[in-house]
Tab-separated table of C-alpha atoms and ligand atoms in Angstrom:
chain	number	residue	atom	x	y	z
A	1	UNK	CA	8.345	89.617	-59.928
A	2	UNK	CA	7.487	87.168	-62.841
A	3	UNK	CA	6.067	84.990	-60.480
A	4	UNK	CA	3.862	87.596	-58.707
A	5	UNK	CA	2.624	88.626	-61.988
A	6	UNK	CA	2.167	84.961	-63.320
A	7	UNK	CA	-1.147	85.350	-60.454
A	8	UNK	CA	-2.285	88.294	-62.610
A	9	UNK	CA	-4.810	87.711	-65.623
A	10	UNK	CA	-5.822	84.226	-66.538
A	11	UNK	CA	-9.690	83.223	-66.041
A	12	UNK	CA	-10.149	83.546	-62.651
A	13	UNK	CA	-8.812	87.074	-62.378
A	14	UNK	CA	-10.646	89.525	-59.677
A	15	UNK	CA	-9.951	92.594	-61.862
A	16	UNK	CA	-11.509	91.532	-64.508
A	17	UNK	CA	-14.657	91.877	-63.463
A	18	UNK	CA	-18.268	90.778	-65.559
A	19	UNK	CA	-21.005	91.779	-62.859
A	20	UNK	CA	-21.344	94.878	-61.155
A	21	UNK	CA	-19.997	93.716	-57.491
A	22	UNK	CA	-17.283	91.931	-58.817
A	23	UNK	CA	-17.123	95.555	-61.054
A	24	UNK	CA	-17.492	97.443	-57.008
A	25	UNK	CA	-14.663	94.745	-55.460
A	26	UNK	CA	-12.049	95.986	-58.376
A	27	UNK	CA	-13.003	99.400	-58.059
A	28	UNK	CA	-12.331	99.226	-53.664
A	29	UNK	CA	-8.917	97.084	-55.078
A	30	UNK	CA	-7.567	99.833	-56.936
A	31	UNK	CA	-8.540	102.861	-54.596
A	32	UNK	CA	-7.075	101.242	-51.516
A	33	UNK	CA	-3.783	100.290	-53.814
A	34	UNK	CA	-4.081	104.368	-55.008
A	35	UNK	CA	-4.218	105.546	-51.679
A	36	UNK	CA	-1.311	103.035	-50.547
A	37	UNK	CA	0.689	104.337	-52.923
A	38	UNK	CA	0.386	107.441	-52.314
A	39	UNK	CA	1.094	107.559	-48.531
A	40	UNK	CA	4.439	105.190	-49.449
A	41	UNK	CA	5.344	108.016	-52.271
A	42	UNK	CA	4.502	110.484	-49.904
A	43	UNK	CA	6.804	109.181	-47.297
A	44	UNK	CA	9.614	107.791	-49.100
A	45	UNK	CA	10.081	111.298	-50.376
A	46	UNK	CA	10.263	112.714	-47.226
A	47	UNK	CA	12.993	110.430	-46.109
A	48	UNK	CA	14.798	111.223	-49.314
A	49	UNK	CA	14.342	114.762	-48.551
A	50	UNK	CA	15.176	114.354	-45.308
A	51	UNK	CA	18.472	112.624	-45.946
A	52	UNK	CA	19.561	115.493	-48.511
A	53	UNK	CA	18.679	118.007	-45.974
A	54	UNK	CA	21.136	116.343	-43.359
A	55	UNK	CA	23.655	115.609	-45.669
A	56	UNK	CA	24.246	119.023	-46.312
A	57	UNK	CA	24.038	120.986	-42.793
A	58	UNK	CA	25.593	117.676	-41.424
A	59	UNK	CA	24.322	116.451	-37.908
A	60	UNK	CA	24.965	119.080	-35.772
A	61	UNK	CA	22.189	120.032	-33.326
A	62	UNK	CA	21.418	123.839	-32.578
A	63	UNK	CA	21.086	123.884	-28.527
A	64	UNK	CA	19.092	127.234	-28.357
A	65	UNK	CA	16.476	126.255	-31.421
A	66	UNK	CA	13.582	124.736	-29.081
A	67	UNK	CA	11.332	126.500	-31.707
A	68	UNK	CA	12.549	124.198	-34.415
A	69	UNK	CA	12.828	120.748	-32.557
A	70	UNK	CA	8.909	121.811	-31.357
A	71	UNK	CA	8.256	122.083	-35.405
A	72	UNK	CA	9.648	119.028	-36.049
A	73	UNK	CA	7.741	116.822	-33.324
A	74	UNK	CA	4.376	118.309	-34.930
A	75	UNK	CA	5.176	117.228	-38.395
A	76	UNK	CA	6.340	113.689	-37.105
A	77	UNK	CA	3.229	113.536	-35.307
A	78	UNK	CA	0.795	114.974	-38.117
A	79	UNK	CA	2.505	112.750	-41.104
A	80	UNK	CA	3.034	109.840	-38.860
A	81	UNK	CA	0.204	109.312	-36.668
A	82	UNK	CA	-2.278	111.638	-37.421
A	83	UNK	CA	-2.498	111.333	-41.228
A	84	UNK	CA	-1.993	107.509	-41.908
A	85	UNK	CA	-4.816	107.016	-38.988
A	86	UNK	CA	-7.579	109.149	-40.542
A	87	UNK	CA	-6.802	107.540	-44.192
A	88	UNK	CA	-6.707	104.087	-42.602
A	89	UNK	CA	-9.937	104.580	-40.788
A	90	UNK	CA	-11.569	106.060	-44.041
A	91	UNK	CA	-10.126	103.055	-45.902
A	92	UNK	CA	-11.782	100.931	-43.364
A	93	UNK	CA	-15.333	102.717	-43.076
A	94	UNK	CA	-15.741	103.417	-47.059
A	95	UNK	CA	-14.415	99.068	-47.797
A	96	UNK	CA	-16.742	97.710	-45.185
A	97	UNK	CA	-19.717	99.941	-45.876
A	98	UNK	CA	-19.113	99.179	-49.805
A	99	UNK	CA	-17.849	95.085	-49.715
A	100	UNK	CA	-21.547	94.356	-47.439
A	101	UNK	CA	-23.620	96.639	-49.506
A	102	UNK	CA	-22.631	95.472	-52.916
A	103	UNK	CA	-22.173	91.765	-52.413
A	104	UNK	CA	-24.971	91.109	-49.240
A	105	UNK	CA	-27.452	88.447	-50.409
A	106	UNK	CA	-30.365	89.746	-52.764
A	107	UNK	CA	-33.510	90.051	-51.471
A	108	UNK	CA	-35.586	86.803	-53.042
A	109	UNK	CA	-38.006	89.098	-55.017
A	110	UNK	CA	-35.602	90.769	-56.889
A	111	UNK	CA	-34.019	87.632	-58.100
A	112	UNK	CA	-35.923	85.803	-61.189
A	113	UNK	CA	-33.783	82.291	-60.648
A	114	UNK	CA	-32.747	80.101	-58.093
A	115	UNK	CA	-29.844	78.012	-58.336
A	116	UNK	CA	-28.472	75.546	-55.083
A	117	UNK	CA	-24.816	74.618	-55.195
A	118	UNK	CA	-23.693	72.042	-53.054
A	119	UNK	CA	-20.279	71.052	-52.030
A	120	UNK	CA	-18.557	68.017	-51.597
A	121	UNK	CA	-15.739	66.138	-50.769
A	122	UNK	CA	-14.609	67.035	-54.093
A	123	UNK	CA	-17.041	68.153	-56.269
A	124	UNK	CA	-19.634	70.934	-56.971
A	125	UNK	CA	-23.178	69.959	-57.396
A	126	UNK	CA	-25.822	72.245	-58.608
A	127	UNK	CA	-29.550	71.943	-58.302
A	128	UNK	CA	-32.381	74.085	-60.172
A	129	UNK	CA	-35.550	74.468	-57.577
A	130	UNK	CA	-38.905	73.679	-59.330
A	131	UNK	CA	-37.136	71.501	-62.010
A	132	UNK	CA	-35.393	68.279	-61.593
A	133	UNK	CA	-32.215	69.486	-63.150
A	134	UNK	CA	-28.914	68.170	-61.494
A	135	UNK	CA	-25.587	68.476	-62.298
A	136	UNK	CA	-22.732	68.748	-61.188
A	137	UNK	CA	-18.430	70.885	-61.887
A	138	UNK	CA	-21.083	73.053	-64.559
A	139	UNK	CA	-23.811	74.910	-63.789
A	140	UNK	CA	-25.652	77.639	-66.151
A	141	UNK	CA	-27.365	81.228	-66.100
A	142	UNK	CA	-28.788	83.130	-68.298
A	143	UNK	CA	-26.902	86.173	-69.130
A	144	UNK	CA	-28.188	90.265	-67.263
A	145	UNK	CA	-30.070	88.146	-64.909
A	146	UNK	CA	-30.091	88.097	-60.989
A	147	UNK	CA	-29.381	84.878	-59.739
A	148	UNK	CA	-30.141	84.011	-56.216
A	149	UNK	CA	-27.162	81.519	-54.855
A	150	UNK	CA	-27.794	79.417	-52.321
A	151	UNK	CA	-24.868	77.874	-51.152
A	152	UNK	CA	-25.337	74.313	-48.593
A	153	UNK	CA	-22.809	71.625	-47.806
A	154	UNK	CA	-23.281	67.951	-48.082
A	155	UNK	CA	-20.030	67.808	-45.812
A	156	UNK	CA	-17.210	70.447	-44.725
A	157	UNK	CA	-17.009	74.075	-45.254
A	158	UNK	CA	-16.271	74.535	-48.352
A	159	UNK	CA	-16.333	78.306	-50.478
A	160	UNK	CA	-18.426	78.767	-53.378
A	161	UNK	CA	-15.948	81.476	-55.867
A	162	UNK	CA	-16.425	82.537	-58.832
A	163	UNK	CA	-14.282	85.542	-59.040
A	164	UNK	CA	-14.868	87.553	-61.845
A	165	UNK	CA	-18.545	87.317	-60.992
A	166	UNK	CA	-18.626	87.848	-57.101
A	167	UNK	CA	-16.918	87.619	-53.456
A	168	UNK	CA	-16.636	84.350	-52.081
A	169	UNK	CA	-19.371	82.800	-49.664
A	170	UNK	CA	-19.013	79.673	-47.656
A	171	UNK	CA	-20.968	76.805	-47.290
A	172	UNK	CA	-21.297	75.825	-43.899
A	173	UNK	CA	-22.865	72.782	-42.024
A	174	UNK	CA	-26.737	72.993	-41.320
A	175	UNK	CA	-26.644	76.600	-43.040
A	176	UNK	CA	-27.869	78.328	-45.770
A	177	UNK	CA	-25.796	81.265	-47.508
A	178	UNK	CA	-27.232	83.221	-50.319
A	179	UNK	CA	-25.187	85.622	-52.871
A	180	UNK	CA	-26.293	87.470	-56.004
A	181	UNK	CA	-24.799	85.568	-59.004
A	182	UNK	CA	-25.235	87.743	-61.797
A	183	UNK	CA	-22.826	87.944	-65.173
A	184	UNK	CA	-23.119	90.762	-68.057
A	185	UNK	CA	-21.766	89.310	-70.317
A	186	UNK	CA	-21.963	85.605	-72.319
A	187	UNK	CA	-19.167	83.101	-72.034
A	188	UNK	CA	-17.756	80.618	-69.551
A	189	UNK	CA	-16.403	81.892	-66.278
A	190	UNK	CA	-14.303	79.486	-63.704
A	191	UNK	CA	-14.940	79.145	-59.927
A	192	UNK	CA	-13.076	77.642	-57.420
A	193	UNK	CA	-13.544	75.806	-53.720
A	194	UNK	CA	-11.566	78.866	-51.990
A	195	UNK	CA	-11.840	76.995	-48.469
A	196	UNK	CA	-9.478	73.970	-47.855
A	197	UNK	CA	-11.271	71.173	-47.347
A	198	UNK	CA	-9.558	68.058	-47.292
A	199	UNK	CA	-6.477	66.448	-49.886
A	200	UNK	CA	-8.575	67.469	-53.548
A	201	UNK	CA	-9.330	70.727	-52.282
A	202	UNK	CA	-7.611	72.283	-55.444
A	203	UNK	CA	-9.258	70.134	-57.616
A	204	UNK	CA	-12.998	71.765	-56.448
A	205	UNK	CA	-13.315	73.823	-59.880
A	206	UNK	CA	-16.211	74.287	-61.537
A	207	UNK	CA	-17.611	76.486	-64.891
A	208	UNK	CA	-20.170	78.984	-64.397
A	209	UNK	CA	-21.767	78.885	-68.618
A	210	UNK	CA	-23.423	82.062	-69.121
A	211	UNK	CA	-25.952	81.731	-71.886
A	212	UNK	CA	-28.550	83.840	-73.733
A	213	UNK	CA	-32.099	83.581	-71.954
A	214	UNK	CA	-33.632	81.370	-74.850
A	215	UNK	CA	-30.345	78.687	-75.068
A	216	UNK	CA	-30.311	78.717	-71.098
A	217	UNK	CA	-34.097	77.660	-70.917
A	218	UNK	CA	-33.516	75.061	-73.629
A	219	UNK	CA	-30.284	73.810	-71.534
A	220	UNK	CA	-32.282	73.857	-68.311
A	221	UNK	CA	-35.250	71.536	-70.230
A	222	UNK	CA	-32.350	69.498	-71.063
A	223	UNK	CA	-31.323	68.778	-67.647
A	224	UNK	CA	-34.343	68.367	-66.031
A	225	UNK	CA	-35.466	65.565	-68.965
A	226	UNK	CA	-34.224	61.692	-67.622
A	227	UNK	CA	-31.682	59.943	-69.311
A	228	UNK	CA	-31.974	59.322	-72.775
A	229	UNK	CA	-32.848	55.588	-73.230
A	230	UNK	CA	-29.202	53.644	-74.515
A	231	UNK	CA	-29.798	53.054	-78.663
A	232	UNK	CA	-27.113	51.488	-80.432
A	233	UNK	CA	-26.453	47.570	-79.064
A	234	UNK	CA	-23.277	48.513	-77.159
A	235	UNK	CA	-24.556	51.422	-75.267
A	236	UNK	CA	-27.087	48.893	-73.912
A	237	UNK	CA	-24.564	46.817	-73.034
A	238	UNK	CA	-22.604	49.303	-70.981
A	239	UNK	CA	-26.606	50.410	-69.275
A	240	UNK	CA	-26.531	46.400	-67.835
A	241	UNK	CA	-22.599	46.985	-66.856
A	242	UNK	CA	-23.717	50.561	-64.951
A	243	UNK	CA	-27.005	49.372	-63.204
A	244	UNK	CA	-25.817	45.790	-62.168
A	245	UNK	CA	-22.486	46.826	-61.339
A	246	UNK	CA	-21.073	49.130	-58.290
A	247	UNK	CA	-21.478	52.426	-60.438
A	248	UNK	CA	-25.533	52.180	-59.974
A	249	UNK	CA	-24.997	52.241	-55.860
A	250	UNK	CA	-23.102	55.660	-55.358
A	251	UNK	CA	-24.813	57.930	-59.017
A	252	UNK	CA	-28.083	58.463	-60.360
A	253	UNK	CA	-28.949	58.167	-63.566
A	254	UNK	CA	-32.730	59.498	-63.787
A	255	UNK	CA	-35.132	57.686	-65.578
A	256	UNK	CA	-33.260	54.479	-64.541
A	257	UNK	CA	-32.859	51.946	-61.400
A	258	UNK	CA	-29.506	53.729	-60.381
A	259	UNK	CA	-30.449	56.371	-57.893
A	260	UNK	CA	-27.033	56.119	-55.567
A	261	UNK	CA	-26.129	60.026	-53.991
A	262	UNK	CA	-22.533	59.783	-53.076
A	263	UNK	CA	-21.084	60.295	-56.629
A	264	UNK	CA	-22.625	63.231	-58.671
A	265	UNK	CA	-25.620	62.867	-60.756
A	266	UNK	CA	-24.453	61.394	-64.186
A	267	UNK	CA	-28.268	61.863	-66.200
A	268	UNK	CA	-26.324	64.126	-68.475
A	269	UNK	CA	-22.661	63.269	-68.167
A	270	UNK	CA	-22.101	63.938	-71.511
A	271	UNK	CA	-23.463	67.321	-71.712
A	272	UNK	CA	-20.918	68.486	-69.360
A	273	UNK	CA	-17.767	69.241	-70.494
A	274	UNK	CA	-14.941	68.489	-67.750
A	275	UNK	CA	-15.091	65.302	-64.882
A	276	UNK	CA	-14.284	65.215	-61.316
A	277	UNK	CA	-13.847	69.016	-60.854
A	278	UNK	CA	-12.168	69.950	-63.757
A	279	UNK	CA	-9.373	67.719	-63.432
A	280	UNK	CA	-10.184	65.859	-66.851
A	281	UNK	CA	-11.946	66.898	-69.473
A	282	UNK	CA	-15.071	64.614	-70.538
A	283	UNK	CA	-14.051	62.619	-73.180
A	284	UNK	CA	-14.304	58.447	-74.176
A	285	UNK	CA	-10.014	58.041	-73.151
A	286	UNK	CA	-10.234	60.595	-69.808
A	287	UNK	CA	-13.760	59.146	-68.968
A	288	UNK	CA	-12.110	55.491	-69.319
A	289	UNK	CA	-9.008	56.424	-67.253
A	290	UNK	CA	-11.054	57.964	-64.629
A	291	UNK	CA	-13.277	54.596	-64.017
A	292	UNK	CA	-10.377	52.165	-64.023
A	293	UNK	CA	-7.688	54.058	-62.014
A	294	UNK	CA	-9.904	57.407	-60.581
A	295	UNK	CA	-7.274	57.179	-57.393
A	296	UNK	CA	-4.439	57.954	-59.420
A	297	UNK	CA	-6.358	61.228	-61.063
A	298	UNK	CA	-7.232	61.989	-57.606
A	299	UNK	CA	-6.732	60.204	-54.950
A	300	UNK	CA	-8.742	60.070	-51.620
A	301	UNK	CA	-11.622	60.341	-54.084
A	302	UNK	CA	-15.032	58.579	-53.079
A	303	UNK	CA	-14.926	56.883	-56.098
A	304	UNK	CA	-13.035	52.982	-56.428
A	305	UNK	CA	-11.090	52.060	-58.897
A	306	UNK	CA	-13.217	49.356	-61.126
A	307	UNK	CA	-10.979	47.001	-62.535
A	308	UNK	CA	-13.490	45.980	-65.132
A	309	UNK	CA	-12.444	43.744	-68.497
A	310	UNK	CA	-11.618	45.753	-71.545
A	311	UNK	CA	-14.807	45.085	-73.718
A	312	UNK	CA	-17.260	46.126	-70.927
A	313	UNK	CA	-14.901	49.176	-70.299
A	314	UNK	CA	-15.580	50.530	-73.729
A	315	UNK	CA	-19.145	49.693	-73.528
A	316	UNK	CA	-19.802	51.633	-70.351
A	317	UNK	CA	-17.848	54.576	-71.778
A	318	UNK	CA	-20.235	54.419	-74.457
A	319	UNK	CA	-23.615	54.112	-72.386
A	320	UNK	CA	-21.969	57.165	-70.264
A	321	UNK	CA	-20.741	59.332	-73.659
A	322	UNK	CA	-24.267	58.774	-75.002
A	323	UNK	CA	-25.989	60.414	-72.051
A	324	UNK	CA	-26.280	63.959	-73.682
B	401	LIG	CU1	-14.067	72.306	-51.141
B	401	LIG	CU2	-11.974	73.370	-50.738
């Protein structure tokens, strides 16, 4: 029992919902768990009843009382087939009719943002159409607005979640699935990869930051800005280690010579607040750890392990920590 409830609460808890189909998808939870319930209660007392009854005029069968046996065979039939079929069907009709109409995709007009996630073997990236913001394990939206997710693969099927916002949708190959992502209230909401995909499959988390309109649109200028130029003498130092070392072939830095796609976009690394899907958080000793020995964080990752001396280490970390 502890352990069942240790799956209850927490931050990526379905029942505690912050949009109105997440809201719709508790709502279903608890009727269908209401109406379960009650049919168990229902028929547990009957068998309790059942059992006293028998206990006390013992087994003995009447021969002559056809009338009674006849009763009994339309009650069996009425509690136990009848009954449980007509609630399951309702069940069925009312959840199916109610799951597609709250959570189909919105129609693009009555959405006021676009946002493009992307999986990958292992991370989330997220694009803004009409800007040249990229990021990646974080995206943003403004708070009480309709979002219109479009959810693509750069690989396997993967499955966008963000539960306390929405159902899950999938990304599959040479497809594009929508959902409405839409939060009422301000904060920081988690979402996971809820389709295995591969070894790091539980390390495919990402935060969905849910910001006031005017600190979203500053965020989103942010983003879409290239890198801030390196300033202090060893964060120029560690720009020469990134763009004529290996990290420049497989990340982009925009605004600079490195424009490599298989690692995630790292123009504003240090905006972000956790690394390689929320399995470290973003700071100078994880960041560090992650470059020299990324396999042992996660291994099968895309990412080598650069065995690269200690002084150029720290000045990389500090190129990468300045990129705000
Ligand atoms: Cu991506 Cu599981």
């Amino acid at each position: 029992m502890p352990l069942l409830l240790a799956g209850c609460g927490g931050v990526q808890n379905t029942l505690n919902p912050h949009s109105h189909p997440a809201a719709d998808i508790a709502n279903l939870f608890w009727w269908v768990m209401g109406v379960s319930f009650g049919g168990l209660a229902l028929v547990s007392g009957l068998m309790v009843a059942a059992w006293f009854a028998r206990g006390r005029s013992g087994t003995r069968r009447h021969p002559g009382d056809q009338g009674g046996e006849r009763l009994g065979n339309r009650v069996v039939v009425a509690l136990g087939v009848v009954v449980p079929l007509c609630l399951l069907c309702a069940l069925f009709v009312v959840s199916d009719t109610m799951v597609i109409n709250v959570t189909e995709a919105p129609a693009a007009s009555s959405t006021s943002l676009t946002v493009d996630a992307i999986g990958h073997q292992w991370y989330w990236e997220f694009r803004y159409p009409g800007t040249r913001a990229v990021t990646a394990d974080e995206m943003h939206i403004p708070v009480d607005t309709r979002v219109n997710l479009v959810a693509t693969t750069a690989d396997v099927i993967h499955s966008f979640w963000v539960p306390t916002l929405n159902r899950k949708i999938d990304t599959i190959p040479g497809q594009r699935n929508r959902i409405l992502l839409y939060s009422n209230a301000l904060g920081t909401f988690r979402g996971q990869c809820a389709e295995y995909c591969g070894l790091q499959h539980a390390h495919m988390a990402f935060i969905v930051v849910v910001q006031t309109r005017r600190a979203f649109r500053a965020w989103l200028a942010d983003q879409a800005a290239d890198a801030r130029p390196p300033a202090t003498p060893a964060e120029k130092a560690g720009q020469r280690v990134f763009l004529d070392g290996a990290c420049s072939s497989c990340h982009t830095i925009r605004g600079t010579s490195a424009s490599g796609t298989i690692g995630p976009d790292l123009t504003h690394l240090a905006s972000r607040s956790w690394l390689a899907g929320l399995v470290v958080p973003n700071r100078p000793g994880y960041l560090a750890g992650w470059i020299v020995d990324s396999q042992h964080i996660k291994p099968g990752n895309d990412m080598p392990d650069l065995s690269l001396p200690g002084p150029q280490l720290r000045e990389l970390v500090a190129y990468l920590e300045s990129l705000r």
